[in-house]
XYZ file of C-alpha atoms in Angstrom:
538
model
C -25.110 -27.965 15.426
C -24.260 -26.400 12.053
C -23.289 -22.755 11.550
C -22.315 -21.145 8.256
C -20.183 -17.984 8.385
C -19.435 -15.777 5.378
C -16.166 -13.834 5.166
C -16.809 -10.597 3.270
C -13.368 -9.657 1.971
C -14.519 -6.373 0.459
C -13.136 -3.108 -0.921
C -14.512 0.057 0.658
C -14.008 3.732 -0.171
C -12.915 5.823 2.781
C -15.408 8.564 3.536
C -18.164 7.416 1.156
C -20.560 6.145 3.799
C -23.511 5.821 1.424
C -21.546 3.666 -1.029
C -20.160 1.557 1.799
C -23.674 0.946 3.153
C -24.759 -0.307 -0.273
C -21.684 -2.515 -0.437
C -22.584 -4.047 2.947
C -26.201 -4.658 1.925
C -25.222 -6.220 -1.410
C -22.724 -8.599 0.203
C -25.116 -9.492 3.031
C -27.796 -10.415 0.502
C -25.340 -12.525 -1.450
C -24.210 -14.217 1.780
C -27.820 -15.065 2.536
C -28.229 -16.566 -0.944
C -25.170 -18.720 -0.254
C -26.831 -20.064 2.873
C -24.792 -18.156 5.448
C -26.180 -17.617 8.935
C -23.745 -14.810 9.729
C -21.495 -12.555 7.632
C -18.391 -10.758 8.943
C -17.020 -7.571 7.381
C -13.642 -5.834 7.904
C -12.689 -3.212 10.487
C -14.474 0.177 10.366
C -16.607 -1.077 7.493
C -18.966 1.881 7.470
C -16.326 4.601 7.089
C -13.515 2.712 5.413
C -10.042 2.422 6.934
C -8.094 4.526 7.698
C -10.414 7.525 7.772
C -7.723 9.661 9.430
C -8.889 13.134 10.525
C -12.342 12.612 9.051
C -12.842 10.905 12.401
C -12.436 14.282 14.111
C -15.464 15.697 12.264
C -18.696 15.537 14.233
C -20.812 15.484 11.061
C -18.867 12.493 9.757
C -19.360 10.500 12.955
C -23.066 11.360 13.041
C -23.415 10.147 9.434
C -21.602 6.914 10.265
C -23.876 6.194 13.217
C -26.989 7.127 11.224
C -25.859 4.517 8.699
C -26.271 1.821 11.350
C -29.947 2.716 11.703
C -30.338 2.391 7.931
C -28.557 -0.955 7.924
C -30.695 -2.332 10.727
C -33.740 -1.641 8.543
C -32.349 -2.636 5.136
C -30.229 -5.707 5.843
C -31.750 -9.120 5.107
C -33.391 -10.502 8.248
C -32.262 -14.101 7.840
C -28.537 -13.377 8.269
C -26.665 -11.744 11.150
C -24.175 -9.092 10.089
C -20.985 -8.042 11.905
C -19.614 -4.660 10.817
C -17.089 -2.132 12.078
C -17.994 1.489 12.832
C -16.755 4.492 14.844
C -18.889 4.578 17.993
C -19.402 7.892 19.768
C -20.133 7.720 23.500
C -20.154 11.154 25.084
C -16.859 12.802 24.254
C -15.145 9.494 23.477
C -14.824 7.663 20.180
C -14.338 3.905 19.946
C -13.241 1.630 17.125
C -16.201 -0.719 17.461
C -17.938 -3.714 15.952
C -21.686 -4.262 16.018
C -23.759 -7.400 15.424
C -27.060 -6.663 13.674
C -29.764 -9.325 13.340
C -33.428 -9.000 12.417
C -33.300 -5.247 12.854
C -31.802 -5.396 16.339
C -28.362 -4.938 17.905
C -27.164 -8.245 19.384
C -23.807 -6.967 20.645
C -21.314 -4.112 20.452
C -17.589 -4.532 21.015
C -14.958 -1.817 21.487
C -11.423 -2.503 20.283
C -9.060 -2.895 23.214
C -5.591 -2.810 21.630
C -5.070 0.422 19.674
C -1.920 0.319 17.518
C 0.171 3.466 17.506
C 3.271 2.555 15.497
C 4.344 2.469 11.873
C 1.386 3.437 9.696
C -1.056 3.245 12.625
C -2.189 6.291 14.578
C -5.314 5.006 16.336
C -4.632 6.570 19.719
C -5.034 9.960 18.047
C -8.698 9.175 17.454
C -9.953 6.362 19.639
C -10.307 5.403 23.274
C -9.472 1.772 24.067
C -12.298 -0.520 25.133
C -12.059 -2.228 28.484
C -13.738 -5.618 28.292
C -14.395 -8.644 26.073
C -17.645 -9.108 24.176
C -19.228 -12.534 23.797
C -22.705 -13.113 22.360
C -24.890 -16.179 21.845
C -25.886 -17.107 18.302
C -27.322 -20.392 17.006
C -25.818 -22.488 19.755
C -22.392 -20.826 19.661
C -20.842 -18.383 22.083
C -19.017 -15.991 19.776
C -16.310 -13.575 20.877
C -15.529 -10.394 18.937
C -12.077 -8.899 18.384
C -10.685 -6.241 16.068
C -7.318 -6.465 14.284
C -4.543 -5.585 16.780
C -6.459 -7.390 19.545
C -5.546 -10.829 18.222
C -1.834 -10.047 18.257
C -2.086 -9.880 22.057
C -2.463 -13.296 23.808
C -4.349 -11.919 26.801
C -7.282 -10.674 24.743
C -7.987 -14.040 23.117
C -7.721 -15.714 26.534
C -10.134 -13.171 28.046
C -12.749 -14.034 25.421
C -12.423 -17.719 26.235
C -12.798 -17.045 29.957
C -16.018 -15.182 29.149
C -17.336 -18.381 27.573
C -16.447 -17.887 23.896
C -16.044 -21.075 21.867
C -15.535 -19.267 18.554
C -13.797 -15.972 17.725
C -14.479 -13.471 14.940
C -11.916 -10.780 14.158
C -12.487 -7.774 11.886
C -9.300 -6.494 10.274
C -7.764 -3.749 8.183
C -4.245 -5.150 8.132
C -2.071 -3.424 5.521
C 0.275 -5.247 3.181
C 4.005 -5.412 3.178
C 6.128 -8.193 1.748
C 5.683 -11.345 3.823
C 2.789 -9.950 5.896
C 0.302 -12.704 5.002
C 2.637 -15.391 6.282
C 3.410 -13.344 9.382
C -0.286 -12.875 10.203
C -1.055 -16.554 9.889
C 1.974 -17.581 11.958
C 1.014 -15.242 14.820
C -2.684 -16.090 14.793
C -2.138 -19.839 14.493
C 0.191 -19.752 17.484
C -2.358 -17.803 19.538
C -5.223 -20.076 18.544
C -3.253 -23.240 19.227
C -2.513 -22.040 22.744
C -6.126 -20.989 23.416
C -7.695 -23.977 21.610
C -10.481 -21.925 20.082
C -11.292 -21.584 16.346
C -10.987 -18.139 14.781
C -12.401 -16.412 11.684
C -10.084 -13.666 10.369
C -11.629 -11.240 7.838
C -9.288 -8.713 6.222
C -9.993 -5.704 4.040
C -9.002 -5.574 0.365
C -8.019 -2.598 -1.772
C -5.762 0.423 -2.118
C -6.137 3.476 0.105
C -3.601 6.136 -0.837
C -0.222 4.536 0.004
C -1.698 1.589 1.924
C -2.593 -1.706 0.291
C -4.928 -4.172 1.970
C -4.310 -7.603 0.546
C -7.205 -9.639 1.906
C -5.975 -13.223 2.372
C -8.726 -13.718 4.975
C -8.584 -17.103 6.670
C -10.117 -19.491 9.190
C -8.103 -21.400 11.788
C -9.399 -24.458 13.636
C -8.850 -25.040 17.354
C -5.591 -26.899 16.606
C -4.093 -23.848 14.917
C -4.419 -25.170 11.359
C -5.552 -22.907 8.527
C -8.594 -24.632 7.033
C -9.719 -21.883 4.647
C -7.984 -18.958 2.956
C -9.472 -16.394 0.594
C -7.506 -15.109 -2.386
C -4.947 -12.363 -1.967
C -5.620 -9.031 -3.720
C -9.140 -9.983 -4.817
C -12.594 -9.247 -3.445
C -14.218 -12.464 -2.327
C -17.197 -13.659 -0.332
C -16.344 -17.050 1.092
C -18.608 -19.235 3.226
C -17.250 -21.787 5.693
C -19.324 -24.290 7.605
C -18.882 -25.112 11.275
C -20.057 -28.455 12.601
C -20.179 -28.702 16.379
C -18.133 -25.486 16.522
C -15.317 -26.874 14.373
C -14.714 -25.488 10.858
C -15.009 -27.928 7.980
C -11.851 -27.753 5.896
C -12.163 -26.069 2.510
C -9.780 -25.198 -0.289
C -7.122 -22.699 0.741
C -6.125 -20.247 -1.982
C -2.323 -20.301 -2.330
C -0.275 -17.332 -1.173
C 1.820 -15.492 -3.732
C 5.603 -15.647 -3.688
C 7.238 -12.479 -2.264
C 8.010 -10.886 -5.647
C 4.626 -11.855 -7.081
C 2.808 -10.407 -4.059
C 4.750 -7.145 -4.341
C 3.864 -6.902 -8.019
C 0.173 -7.577 -7.333
C 0.171 -4.982 -4.540
C 1.544 -2.347 -6.921
C -1.063 -3.217 -9.555
C -3.888 -2.979 -7.018
C -2.527 0.300 -5.665
C -2.495 1.954 -9.105
C -5.919 0.594 -10.040
C -7.642 1.805 -6.883
C -5.904 5.189 -6.768
C -7.012 5.926 -10.332
C -10.499 4.472 -9.894
C -11.314 5.905 -6.474
C -10.052 9.386 -7.342
C -11.958 9.570 -10.618
C -9.081 9.825 -13.106
C -9.722 8.822 -16.710
C -6.542 6.783 -16.935
C -2.816 7.134 -16.432
C 0.066 8.835 -18.202
C 3.826 8.539 -17.857
C 7.085 9.592 -19.425
C 8.698 6.576 -21.089
C 12.481 6.856 -21.248
C 13.658 3.419 -22.325
C 15.034 2.806 -18.828
C 14.109 0.062 -16.386
C 12.024 2.193 -14.000
C 9.618 3.620 -16.568
C 9.398 0.221 -18.273
C 8.221 -1.356 -15.016
C 5.741 1.457 -14.292
C 4.306 1.128 -17.811
C 3.739 -2.611 -17.327
C 2.189 -2.029 -13.897
C -0.102 0.648 -15.288
C -1.314 -1.548 -18.121
C -1.876 -4.532 -15.821
C -3.814 -2.277 -13.439
C -5.945 -0.316 -15.898
C -5.741 -1.889 -19.336
C -3.738 -0.668 -22.320
C -6.535 1.624 -23.509
C -6.345 3.642 -20.262
C -2.576 4.229 -20.331
C -0.595 6.678 -22.456
C 3.180 7.061 -22.798
C 5.227 10.064 -23.873
C 8.802 9.872 -25.153
C 10.726 13.131 -24.686
C 14.208 12.656 -26.128
C 16.965 15.222 -25.755
C 20.393 15.569 -27.388
C 21.747 13.118 -24.776
C 19.132 10.411 -25.305
C 20.678 7.348 -26.888
C 19.022 5.807 -29.931
C 18.579 2.481 -28.163
C 16.597 4.229 -25.409
C 14.096 5.495 -27.963
C 13.973 2.109 -29.668
C 13.381 0.271 -26.402
C 10.698 2.691 -25.221
C 8.754 2.333 -28.481
C 9.137 -1.448 -28.334
C 7.755 -1.514 -24.764
C 4.744 0.620 -25.681
C 4.015 -1.509 -28.748
C 4.426 -4.761 -26.807
C 1.820 -3.601 -24.295
C -0.471 -2.016 -26.895
C -0.158 1.470 -25.435
C -0.659 4.708 -27.375
C 2.577 6.701 -27.360
C 3.838 10.074 -28.553
C 7.299 11.479 -29.187
C 7.939 15.099 -28.200
C 11.615 16.156 -28.509
C 12.587 18.683 -25.841
C 15.699 20.301 -27.354
C 13.830 23.406 -28.488
C 12.234 23.873 -25.047
C 15.590 23.409 -23.318
C 17.217 25.914 -25.685
C 14.471 28.433 -24.989
C 14.981 28.187 -21.222
C 18.748 28.363 -21.577
C 18.303 31.456 -23.733
C 16.107 33.114 -21.131
C 18.738 32.487 -18.469
C 21.845 33.179 -20.604
C 22.524 36.665 -19.274
C 21.903 35.681 -15.664
C 24.137 32.600 -15.932
C 26.908 34.326 -17.961
C 30.360 33.516 -16.608
C 29.235 30.400 -14.704
C 30.071 26.775 -15.463
C 27.463 24.295 -16.585
C 26.403 21.953 -13.772
C 23.330 20.112 -12.559
C 21.310 23.313 -13.080
C 21.340 22.785 -16.831
C 20.691 19.056 -16.409
C 17.660 19.784 -14.272
C 16.232 22.189 -16.862
C 15.862 19.180 -19.151
C 13.978 17.194 -16.532
C 11.763 20.188 -15.724
C 10.854 20.683 -19.373
C 9.642 17.099 -19.394
C 7.673 17.706 -16.220
C 5.873 20.680 -17.755
C 4.959 18.674 -20.859
C 3.634 15.719 -18.889
C 1.623 17.837 -16.469
C 0.062 19.748 -19.369
C -1.088 16.497 -20.995
C -2.308 15.202 -17.629
C -4.366 18.358 -17.062
C -5.808 18.354 -20.552
C -6.785 14.679 -20.593
C -7.740 14.133 -16.955
C -5.241 11.290 -16.637
C -3.111 10.672 -13.571
C 0.598 11.330 -14.140
C 2.624 8.440 -12.744
C 6.177 9.278 -11.719
C 8.827 6.621 -12.219
C 11.386 7.222 -9.447
C 12.334 4.303 -7.202
C 13.105 4.137 -3.466
C 16.876 4.135 -3.907
C 16.729 7.384 -5.879
C 14.250 9.008 -3.506
C 16.364 8.014 -0.505
C 19.430 9.846 -1.759
C 17.681 12.657 -3.632
C 18.737 11.432 -7.069
C 15.692 13.072 -8.643
C 14.706 16.524 -9.884
C 12.104 18.569 -8.062
C 9.428 19.718 -10.532
C 11.070 17.480 -13.127
C 10.963 13.692 -12.953
C 9.337 14.118 -9.517
C 6.389 15.990 -11.066
C 3.211 13.944 -10.998
C 0.278 12.739 -8.956
C 1.285 9.246 -7.850
C 4.617 7.467 -7.432
C 3.966 3.717 -7.799
C 7.549 2.518 -7.209
C 8.756 5.107 -4.663
C 8.895 2.298 -2.083
C 10.640 -0.123 -4.470
C 14.450 -0.262 -4.123
C 16.369 -0.377 -7.391
C 17.408 -4.020 -7.089
C 13.781 -4.985 -6.496
C 12.832 -3.018 -9.619
C 14.920 -5.483 -11.601
C 13.384 -8.503 -9.849
C 9.877 -7.209 -10.484
C 10.700 -6.544 -14.139
C 11.995 -10.088 -14.586
C 8.887 -11.430 -12.845
C 6.692 -9.481 -15.290
C 8.697 -10.730 -18.243
C 8.117 -14.288 -17.028
C 4.370 -13.687 -17.453
C 4.844 -12.241 -20.956
C 7.867 -10.580 -22.511
C 7.320 -6.800 -22.400
C 10.703 -5.378 -21.334
C 13.708 -5.819 -23.659
C 16.641 -7.713 -22.213
C 19.085 -4.891 -22.787
C 16.947 -2.626 -20.584
C 17.606 -5.135 -17.816
C 21.336 -5.366 -18.475
C 22.523 -1.905 -19.534
C 23.830 0.486 -16.822
C 20.997 2.762 -15.602
C 21.264 6.417 -16.599
C 19.266 9.636 -16.299
C 20.691 10.657 -19.745
C 20.998 14.319 -18.804
C 24.675 14.603 -19.770
C 27.058 12.885 -22.228
C 27.717 9.203 -21.378
C 26.096 9.651 -17.950
C 25.355 6.628 -15.727
C 23.924 6.511 -12.204
C 27.166 5.112 -10.825
C 28.892 8.410 -11.619
C 26.976 9.928 -8.699
C 26.082 6.940 -6.535
C 27.661 3.735 -5.228
C 26.637 0.633 -7.210
C 23.074 -0.351 -6.313
C 24.336 -3.717 -5.063
C 26.151 -1.714 -2.385
C 23.746 1.203 -2.015
C 20.479 -0.691 -1.499
C 21.614 -2.761 1.507
C 23.049 0.370 3.151
C 19.792 2.230 2.580
C 17.748 -0.652 3.951
C 19.786 -0.686 7.139
C 19.725 3.100 7.598
C 16.207 3.992 6.407
C 14.164 0.907 7.270
C 16.054 -0.641 10.204
C 17.359 2.594 11.802
C 20.868 1.195 12.119
C 23.622 3.661 12.919
C 26.474 4.382 10.544
C 28.873 2.485 12.804
C 26.579 -0.559 12.846
C 26.436 -0.555 9.050
C 30.199 -0.210 8.758
C 30.652 -3.032 11.278
C 28.451 -5.202 9.039
C 31.148 -4.990 6.364
C 30.363 -1.895 4.299
C 33.079 0.613 3.426
C 33.035 3.775 5.497
C 33.243 5.905 2.335
C 30.141 4.269 0.832
C 28.194 4.498 4.090
C 29.127 8.157 4.602
C 28.169 9.024 1.041
C 24.835 7.221 1.154
C 23.549 8.361 4.536
C 24.812 11.889 3.966
C 22.580 12.057 0.899
C 19.634 10.593 2.815
C 19.994 13.163 5.605
C 20.209 16.114 3.214
C 17.234 15.264 1.018
C 14.248 15.102 3.341
C 12.932 18.306 1.714
C 12.705 16.533 -1.635
C 10.949 13.491 -0.245
C 8.393 15.668 1.523
C 7.446 17.216 -1.850
C 7.202 13.957 -3.755
C 3.873 12.330 -4.687
C 2.338 9.604 -2.514
C 3.502 6.075 -3.194
C 2.426 2.471 -2.705
C 3.820 0.994 0.492
C 5.250 -2.505 0.006
C 8.113 -2.528 2.540
C 7.842 -2.408 6.317
C 8.955 1.228 6.283
C 8.056 3.541 3.434
C 8.569 7.285 3.169
C 5.385 8.871 4.504
C 3.350 7.488 7.400
C 6.130 5.164 8.520
C 9.034 7.596 8.577
C 8.350 11.164 9.702
C 11.577 13.129 9.853
C 11.907 16.919 10.150
C 12.962 18.776 7.024
C 14.948 21.350 8.999
C 17.319 19.327 11.146
C 20.898 19.409 12.344
C 20.982 15.641 12.729
C 23.568 13.803 10.663
C 23.910 10.036 10.766
C 27.672 10.283 10.382
C 29.626 13.314 11.560
C 32.574 14.668 9.652
């Protein structure tokens, strides 16, 4: 017995049901041309994932279910199609998968394990299913599962007890560094124990802060990966089963951690710009490491002709910063403009002179500079219809080392989940592909250049100290005493977590980012702005 299964690692647009239906039909037809008997799509194919509170709209759910009727009529008859959809049954909604073949429904499965942690909030919308689903197709007994199901050993075992000799799982599993390896390790262990082959189809694409990296794969009954689709690319792969065992094919290699993080950021920018209808991207280019990395990411995502850079020097901007920024733009072939801000800063200072008379200069005057730049960039963004990319990193956003309505002004924050030390690693990775960031940008002390001879370390611990403290406090939820016990100075810990605790209001007003760590600011970490909690008292 021979069975050919296509893995449709596809990129859907949340909420655009009509476009998603066309995407399904196009891929099903291509799968048929490739000789597939059955094609499997990702989780909640019809609506896109995650649809969030769109799922609470009755009209949206009706449209999604009407789409199934269209698909039953329009899909090619020679291939069975497995797709995800939100199934309404009375007053309950299920995260379901349906098998359509020759205009008929062969089976419907309701997801049993609903994740409700981290970025997942499925129990807000869905009711958990209560039983396995196994259907007969071309001599195979095929069990259906959806994403979180296969992380639970009992669900795979239940499918086997129901007679399944092959499993299909529809997934929308978001990226973070190392996730592809983690998925395969968990699934291979489960499959090895159950001794049943499994086809794992994962979504691809950027959806706001979430990145879906694909890397779909097939595991044989011994727990060996025998096929893997490419990471970060749409792909329709067909694998053949002979006597219910998959025939080994070429496995696309997995990226290294830094390379995968870089590719995730590129995909996130590309899809955010494309799916939201922007004409391109714009950023302020300072000559520093953060904006240099964002410029390279933007160009790799969109092409040099879609990216524009603006230099906005002030009296405190060093000549080498201007030189390096121009060199970066030229190296990447990006159009750039220079707009000095001294006159704008002087005008604002003049307007406030009487009100500020008798006070000392402080961060207020520094922030006026950053806010002048924000006004300029937003004006260009509005006029040209280009998305303004902010350039702040996770270390800065953690401790509030950023100016509201200044360098935080913008529509999307590509590296807001990238700690400063990782910024340097990503920049060196990009330079290894082609040299686009000058070496002195990588070696000079980072500075906001808002005051004479200013460097970040005037206000913050060295990033080699700060980043590990922030990782422990923000991502791992370690207490101050645990961090100190790990060998960090009490003064550094107190300074860092005190800044984190005080700056939730800034983070809440910052643009959305691209999630590449296991805990980003946003869905993963929801802290109150008004709070008396302090991680370290005194």
